[in-house]
PDB file of N, CA, C and O in Angstrom:
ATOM      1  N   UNK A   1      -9.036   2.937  28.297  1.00 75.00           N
ATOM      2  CA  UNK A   1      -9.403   2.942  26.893  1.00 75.00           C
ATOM      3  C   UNK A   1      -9.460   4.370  26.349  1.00 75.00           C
ATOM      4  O   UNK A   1      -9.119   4.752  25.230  1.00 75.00           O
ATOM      5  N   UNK A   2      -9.851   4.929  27.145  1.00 79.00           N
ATOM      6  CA  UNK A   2     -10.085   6.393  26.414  1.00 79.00           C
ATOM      7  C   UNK A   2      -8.649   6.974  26.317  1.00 79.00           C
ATOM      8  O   UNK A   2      -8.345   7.370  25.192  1.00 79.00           O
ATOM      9  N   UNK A   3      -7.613   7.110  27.391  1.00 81.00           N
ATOM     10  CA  UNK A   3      -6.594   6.824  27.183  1.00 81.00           C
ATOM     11  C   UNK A   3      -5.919   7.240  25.811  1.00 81.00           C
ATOM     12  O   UNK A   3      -5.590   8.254  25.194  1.00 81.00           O
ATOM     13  N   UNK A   4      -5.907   5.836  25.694  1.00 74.00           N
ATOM     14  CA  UNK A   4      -5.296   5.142  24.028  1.00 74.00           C
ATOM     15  C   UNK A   4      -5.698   6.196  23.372  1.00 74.00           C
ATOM     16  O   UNK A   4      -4.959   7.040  22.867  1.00 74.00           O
ATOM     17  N   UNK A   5      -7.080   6.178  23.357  1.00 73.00           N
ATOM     18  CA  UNK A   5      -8.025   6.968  22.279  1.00 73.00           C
ATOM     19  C   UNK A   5      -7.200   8.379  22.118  1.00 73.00           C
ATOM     20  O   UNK A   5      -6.517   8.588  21.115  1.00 73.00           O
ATOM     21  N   UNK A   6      -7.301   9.202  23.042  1.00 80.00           N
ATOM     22  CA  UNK A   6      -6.456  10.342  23.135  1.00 80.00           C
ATOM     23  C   UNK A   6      -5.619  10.297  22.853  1.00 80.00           C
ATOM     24  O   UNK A   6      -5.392  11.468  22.548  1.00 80.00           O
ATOM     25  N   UNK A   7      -4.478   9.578  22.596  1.00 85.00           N
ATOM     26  CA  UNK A   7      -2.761   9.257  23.086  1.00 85.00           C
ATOM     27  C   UNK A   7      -2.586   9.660  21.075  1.00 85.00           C
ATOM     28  O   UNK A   7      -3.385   9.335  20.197  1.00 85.00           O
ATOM     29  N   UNK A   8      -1.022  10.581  20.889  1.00 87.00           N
ATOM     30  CA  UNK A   8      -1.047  11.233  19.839  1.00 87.00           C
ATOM     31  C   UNK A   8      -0.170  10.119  19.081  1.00 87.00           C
ATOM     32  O   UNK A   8      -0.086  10.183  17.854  1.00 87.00           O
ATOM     33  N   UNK A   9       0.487   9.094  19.794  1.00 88.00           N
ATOM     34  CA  UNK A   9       1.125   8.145  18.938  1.00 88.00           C
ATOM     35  C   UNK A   9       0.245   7.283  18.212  1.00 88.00           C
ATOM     36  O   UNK A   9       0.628   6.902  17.106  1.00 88.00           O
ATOM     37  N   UNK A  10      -0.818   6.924  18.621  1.00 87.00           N
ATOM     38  CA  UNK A  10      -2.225   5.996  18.266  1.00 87.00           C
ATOM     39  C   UNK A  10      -2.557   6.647  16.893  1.00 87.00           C
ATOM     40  O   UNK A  10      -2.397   6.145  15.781  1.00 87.00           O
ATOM     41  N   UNK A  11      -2.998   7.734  17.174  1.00 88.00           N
ATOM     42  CA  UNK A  11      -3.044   8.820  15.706  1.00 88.00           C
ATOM     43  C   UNK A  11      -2.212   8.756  14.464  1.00 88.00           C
ATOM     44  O   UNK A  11      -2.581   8.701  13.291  1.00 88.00           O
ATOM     45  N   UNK A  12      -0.809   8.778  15.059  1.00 91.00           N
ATOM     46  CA  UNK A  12       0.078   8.795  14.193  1.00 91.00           C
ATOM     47  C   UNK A  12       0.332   7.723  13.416  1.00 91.00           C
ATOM     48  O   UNK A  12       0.646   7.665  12.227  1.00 91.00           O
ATOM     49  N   UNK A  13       0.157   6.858  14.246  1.00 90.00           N
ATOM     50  CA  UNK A  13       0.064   5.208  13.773  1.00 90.00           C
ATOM     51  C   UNK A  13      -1.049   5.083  13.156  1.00 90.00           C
ATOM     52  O   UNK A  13      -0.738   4.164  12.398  1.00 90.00           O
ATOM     53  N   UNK A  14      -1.965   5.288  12.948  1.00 92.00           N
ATOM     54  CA  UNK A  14      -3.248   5.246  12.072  1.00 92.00           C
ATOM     55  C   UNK A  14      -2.862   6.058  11.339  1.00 92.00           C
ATOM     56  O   UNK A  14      -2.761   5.302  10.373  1.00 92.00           O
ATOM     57  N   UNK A  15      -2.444   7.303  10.840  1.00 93.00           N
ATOM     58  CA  UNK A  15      -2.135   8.107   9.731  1.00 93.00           C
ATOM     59  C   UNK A  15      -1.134   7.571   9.363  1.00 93.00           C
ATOM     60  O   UNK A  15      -1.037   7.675   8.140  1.00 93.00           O
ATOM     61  N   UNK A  16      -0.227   6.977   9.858  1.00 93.00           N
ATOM     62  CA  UNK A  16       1.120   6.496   8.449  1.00 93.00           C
ATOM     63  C   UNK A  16       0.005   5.391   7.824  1.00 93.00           C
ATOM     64  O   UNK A  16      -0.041   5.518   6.601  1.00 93.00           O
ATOM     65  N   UNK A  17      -0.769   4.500   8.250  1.00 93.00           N
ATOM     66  CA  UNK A  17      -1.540   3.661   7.288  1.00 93.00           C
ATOM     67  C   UNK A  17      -2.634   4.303   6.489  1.00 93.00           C
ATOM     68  O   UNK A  17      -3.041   3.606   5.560  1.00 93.00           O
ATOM     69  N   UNK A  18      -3.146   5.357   6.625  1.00 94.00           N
ATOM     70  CA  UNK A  18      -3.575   6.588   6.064  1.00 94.00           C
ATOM     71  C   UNK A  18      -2.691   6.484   4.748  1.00 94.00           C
ATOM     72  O   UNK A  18      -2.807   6.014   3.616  1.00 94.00           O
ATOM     73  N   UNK A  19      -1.895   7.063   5.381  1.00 94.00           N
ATOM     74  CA  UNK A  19      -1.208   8.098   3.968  1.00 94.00           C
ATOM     75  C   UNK A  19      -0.416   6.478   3.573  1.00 94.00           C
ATOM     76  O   UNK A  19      -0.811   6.221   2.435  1.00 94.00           O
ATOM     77  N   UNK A  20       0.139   5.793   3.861  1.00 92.00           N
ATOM     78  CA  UNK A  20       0.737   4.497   3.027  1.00 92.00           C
ATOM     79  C   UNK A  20      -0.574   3.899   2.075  1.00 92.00           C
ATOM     80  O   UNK A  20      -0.480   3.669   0.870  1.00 92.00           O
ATOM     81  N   UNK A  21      -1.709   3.720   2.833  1.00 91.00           N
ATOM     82  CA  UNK A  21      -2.627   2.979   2.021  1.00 91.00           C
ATOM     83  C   UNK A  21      -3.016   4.224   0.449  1.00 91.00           C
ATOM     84  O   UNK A  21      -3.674   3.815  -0.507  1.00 91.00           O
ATOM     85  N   UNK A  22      -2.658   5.155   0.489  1.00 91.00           N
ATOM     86  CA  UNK A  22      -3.180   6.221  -0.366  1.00 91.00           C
ATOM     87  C   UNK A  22      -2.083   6.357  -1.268  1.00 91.00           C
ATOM     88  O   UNK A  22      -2.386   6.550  -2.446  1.00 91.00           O
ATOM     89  N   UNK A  23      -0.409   6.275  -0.855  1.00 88.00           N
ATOM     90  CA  UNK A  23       0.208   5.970  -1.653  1.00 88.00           C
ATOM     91  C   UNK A  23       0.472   4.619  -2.279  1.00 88.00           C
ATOM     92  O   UNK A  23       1.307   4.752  -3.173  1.00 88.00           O
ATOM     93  N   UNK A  24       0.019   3.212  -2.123  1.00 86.00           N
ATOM     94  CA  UNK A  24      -0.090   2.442  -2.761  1.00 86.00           C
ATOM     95  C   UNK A  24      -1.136   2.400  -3.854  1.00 86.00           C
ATOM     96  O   UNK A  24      -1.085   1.670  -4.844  1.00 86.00           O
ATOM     97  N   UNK A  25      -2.154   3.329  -3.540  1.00 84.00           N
ATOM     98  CA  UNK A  25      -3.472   3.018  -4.399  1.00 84.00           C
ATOM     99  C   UNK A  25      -2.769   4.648  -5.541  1.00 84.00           C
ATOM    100  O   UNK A  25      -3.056   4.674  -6.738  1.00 84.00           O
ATOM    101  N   UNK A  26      -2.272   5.311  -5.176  1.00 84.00           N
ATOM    102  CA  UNK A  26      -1.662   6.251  -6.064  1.00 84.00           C
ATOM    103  C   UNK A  26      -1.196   5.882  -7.096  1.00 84.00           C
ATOM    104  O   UNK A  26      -1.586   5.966  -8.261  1.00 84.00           O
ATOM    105  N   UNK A  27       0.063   5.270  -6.422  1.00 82.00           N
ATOM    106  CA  UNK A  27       1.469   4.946  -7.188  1.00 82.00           C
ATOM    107  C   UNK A  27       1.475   3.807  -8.092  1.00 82.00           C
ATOM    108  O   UNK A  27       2.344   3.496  -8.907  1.00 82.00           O
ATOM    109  N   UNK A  28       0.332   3.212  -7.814  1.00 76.00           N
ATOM    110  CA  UNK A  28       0.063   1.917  -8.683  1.00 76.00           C
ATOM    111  C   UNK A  28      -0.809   1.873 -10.165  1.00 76.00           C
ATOM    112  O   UNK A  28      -1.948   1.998 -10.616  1.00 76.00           O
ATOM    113  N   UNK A  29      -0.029   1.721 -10.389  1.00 70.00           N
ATOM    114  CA  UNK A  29      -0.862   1.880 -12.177  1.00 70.00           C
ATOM    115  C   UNK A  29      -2.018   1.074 -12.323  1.00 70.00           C
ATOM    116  O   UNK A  29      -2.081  -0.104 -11.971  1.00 70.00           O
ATOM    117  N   UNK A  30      -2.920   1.717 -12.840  1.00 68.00           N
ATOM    118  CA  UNK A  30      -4.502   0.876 -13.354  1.00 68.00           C
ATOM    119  C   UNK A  30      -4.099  -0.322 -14.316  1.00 68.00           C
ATOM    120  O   UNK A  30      -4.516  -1.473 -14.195  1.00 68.00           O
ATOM    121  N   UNK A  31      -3.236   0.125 -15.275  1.00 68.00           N
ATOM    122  CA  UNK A  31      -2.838  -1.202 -15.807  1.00 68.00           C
ATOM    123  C   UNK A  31      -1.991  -2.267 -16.071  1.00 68.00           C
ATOM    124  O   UNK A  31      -1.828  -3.084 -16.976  1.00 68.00           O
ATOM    125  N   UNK A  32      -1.550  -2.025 -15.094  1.00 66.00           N
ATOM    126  CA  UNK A  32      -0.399  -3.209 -14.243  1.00 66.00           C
ATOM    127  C   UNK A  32      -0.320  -4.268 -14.900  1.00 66.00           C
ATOM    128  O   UNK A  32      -1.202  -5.058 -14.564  1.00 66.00           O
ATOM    129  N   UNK A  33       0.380  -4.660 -15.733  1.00 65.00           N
ATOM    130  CA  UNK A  33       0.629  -6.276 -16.222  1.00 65.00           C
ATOM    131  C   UNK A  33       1.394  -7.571 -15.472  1.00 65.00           C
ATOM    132  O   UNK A  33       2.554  -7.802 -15.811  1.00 65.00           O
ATOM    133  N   UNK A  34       0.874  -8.259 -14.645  1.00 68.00           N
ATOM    134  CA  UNK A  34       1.772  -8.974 -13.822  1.00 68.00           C
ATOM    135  C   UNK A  34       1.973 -10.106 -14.610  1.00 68.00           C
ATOM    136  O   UNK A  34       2.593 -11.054 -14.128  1.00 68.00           O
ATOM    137  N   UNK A  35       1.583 -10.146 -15.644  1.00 66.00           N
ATOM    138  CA  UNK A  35       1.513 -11.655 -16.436  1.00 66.00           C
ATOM    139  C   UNK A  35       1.759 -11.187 -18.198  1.00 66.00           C
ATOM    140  O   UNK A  35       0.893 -10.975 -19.047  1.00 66.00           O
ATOM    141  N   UNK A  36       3.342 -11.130 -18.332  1.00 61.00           N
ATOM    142  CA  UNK A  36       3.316 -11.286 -19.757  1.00 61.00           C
ATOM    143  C   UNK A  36       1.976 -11.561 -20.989  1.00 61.00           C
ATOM    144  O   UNK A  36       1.376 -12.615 -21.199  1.00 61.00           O
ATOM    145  N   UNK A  37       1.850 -10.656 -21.445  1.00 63.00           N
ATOM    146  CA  UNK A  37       0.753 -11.247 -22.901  1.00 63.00           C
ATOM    147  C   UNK A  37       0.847 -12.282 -23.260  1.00 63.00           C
ATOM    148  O   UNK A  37       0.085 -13.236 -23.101  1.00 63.00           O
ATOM    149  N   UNK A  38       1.972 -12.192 -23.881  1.00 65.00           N
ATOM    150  CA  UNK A  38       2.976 -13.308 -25.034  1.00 65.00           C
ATOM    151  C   UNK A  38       4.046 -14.107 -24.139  1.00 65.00           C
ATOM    152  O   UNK A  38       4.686 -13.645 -23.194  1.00 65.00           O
ATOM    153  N   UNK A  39       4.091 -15.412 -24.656  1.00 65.00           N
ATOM    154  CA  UNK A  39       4.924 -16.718 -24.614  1.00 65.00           C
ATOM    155  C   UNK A  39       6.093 -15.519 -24.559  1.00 65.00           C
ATOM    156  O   UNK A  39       6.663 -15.126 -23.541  1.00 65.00           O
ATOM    157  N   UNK A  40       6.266 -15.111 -25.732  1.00 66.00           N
ATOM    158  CA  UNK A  40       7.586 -14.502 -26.453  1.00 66.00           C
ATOM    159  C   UNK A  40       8.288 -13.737 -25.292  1.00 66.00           C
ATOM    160  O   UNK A  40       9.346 -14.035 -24.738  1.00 66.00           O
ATOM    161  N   UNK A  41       7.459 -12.681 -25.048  1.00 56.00           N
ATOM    162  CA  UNK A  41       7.385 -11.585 -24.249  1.00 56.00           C
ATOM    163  C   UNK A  41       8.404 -12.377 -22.924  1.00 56.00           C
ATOM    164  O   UNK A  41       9.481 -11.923 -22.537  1.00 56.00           O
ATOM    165  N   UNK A  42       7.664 -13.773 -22.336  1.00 55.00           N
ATOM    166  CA  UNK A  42       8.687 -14.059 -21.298  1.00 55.00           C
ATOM    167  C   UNK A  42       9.452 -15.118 -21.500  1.00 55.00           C
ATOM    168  O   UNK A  42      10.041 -15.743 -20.619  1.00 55.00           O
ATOM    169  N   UNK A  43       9.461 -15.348 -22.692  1.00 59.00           N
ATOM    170  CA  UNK A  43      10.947 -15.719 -22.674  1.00 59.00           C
ATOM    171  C   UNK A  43      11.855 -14.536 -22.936  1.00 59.00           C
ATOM    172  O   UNK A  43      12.942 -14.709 -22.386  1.00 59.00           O
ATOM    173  N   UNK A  44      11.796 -13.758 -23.384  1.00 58.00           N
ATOM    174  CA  UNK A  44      12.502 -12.256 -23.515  1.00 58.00           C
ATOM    175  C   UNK A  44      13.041 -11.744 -22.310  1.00 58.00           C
ATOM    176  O   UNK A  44      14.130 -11.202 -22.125  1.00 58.00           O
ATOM    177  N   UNK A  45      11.830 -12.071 -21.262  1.00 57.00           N
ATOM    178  CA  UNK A  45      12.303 -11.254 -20.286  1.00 57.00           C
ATOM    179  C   UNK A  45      13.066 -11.762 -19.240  1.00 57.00           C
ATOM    180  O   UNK A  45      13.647 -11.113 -18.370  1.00 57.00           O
ATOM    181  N   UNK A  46      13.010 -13.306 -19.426  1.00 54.00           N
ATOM    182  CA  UNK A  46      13.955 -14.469 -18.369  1.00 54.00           C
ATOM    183  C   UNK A  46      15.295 -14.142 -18.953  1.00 54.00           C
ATOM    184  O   UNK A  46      16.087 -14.443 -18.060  1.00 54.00           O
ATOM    185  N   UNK A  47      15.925 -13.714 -19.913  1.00 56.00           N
ATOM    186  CA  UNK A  47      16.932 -13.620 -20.324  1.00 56.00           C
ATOM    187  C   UNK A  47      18.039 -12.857 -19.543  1.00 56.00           C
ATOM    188  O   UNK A  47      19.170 -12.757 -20.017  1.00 56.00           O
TER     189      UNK A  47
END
């Protein structure tokens, strides 16, 4: 166990979910619309 613990790939593998989880919460806009306002709006956008 301690092992693992030490081992620099374990690390690395925990820092790409590090830095991925930090660029999703970045890159993602506060006001994200996943759901058209308006009727209109999606029929507009099925087009």
């Amino acid at each position: 166990m301690r092992t693992i613990l030490k081992s620099a790939m374990l690390w690395r593998f925990l820092g790409g979910f590090v830095v991925g989880g930090l660029g999703v919460l970045a890159l993602h806009p506060a006001t994200a619309e996943t759901v058209p306002a308006t009727p209109t709006a999606a029929v507009a956008s099925a087009r």
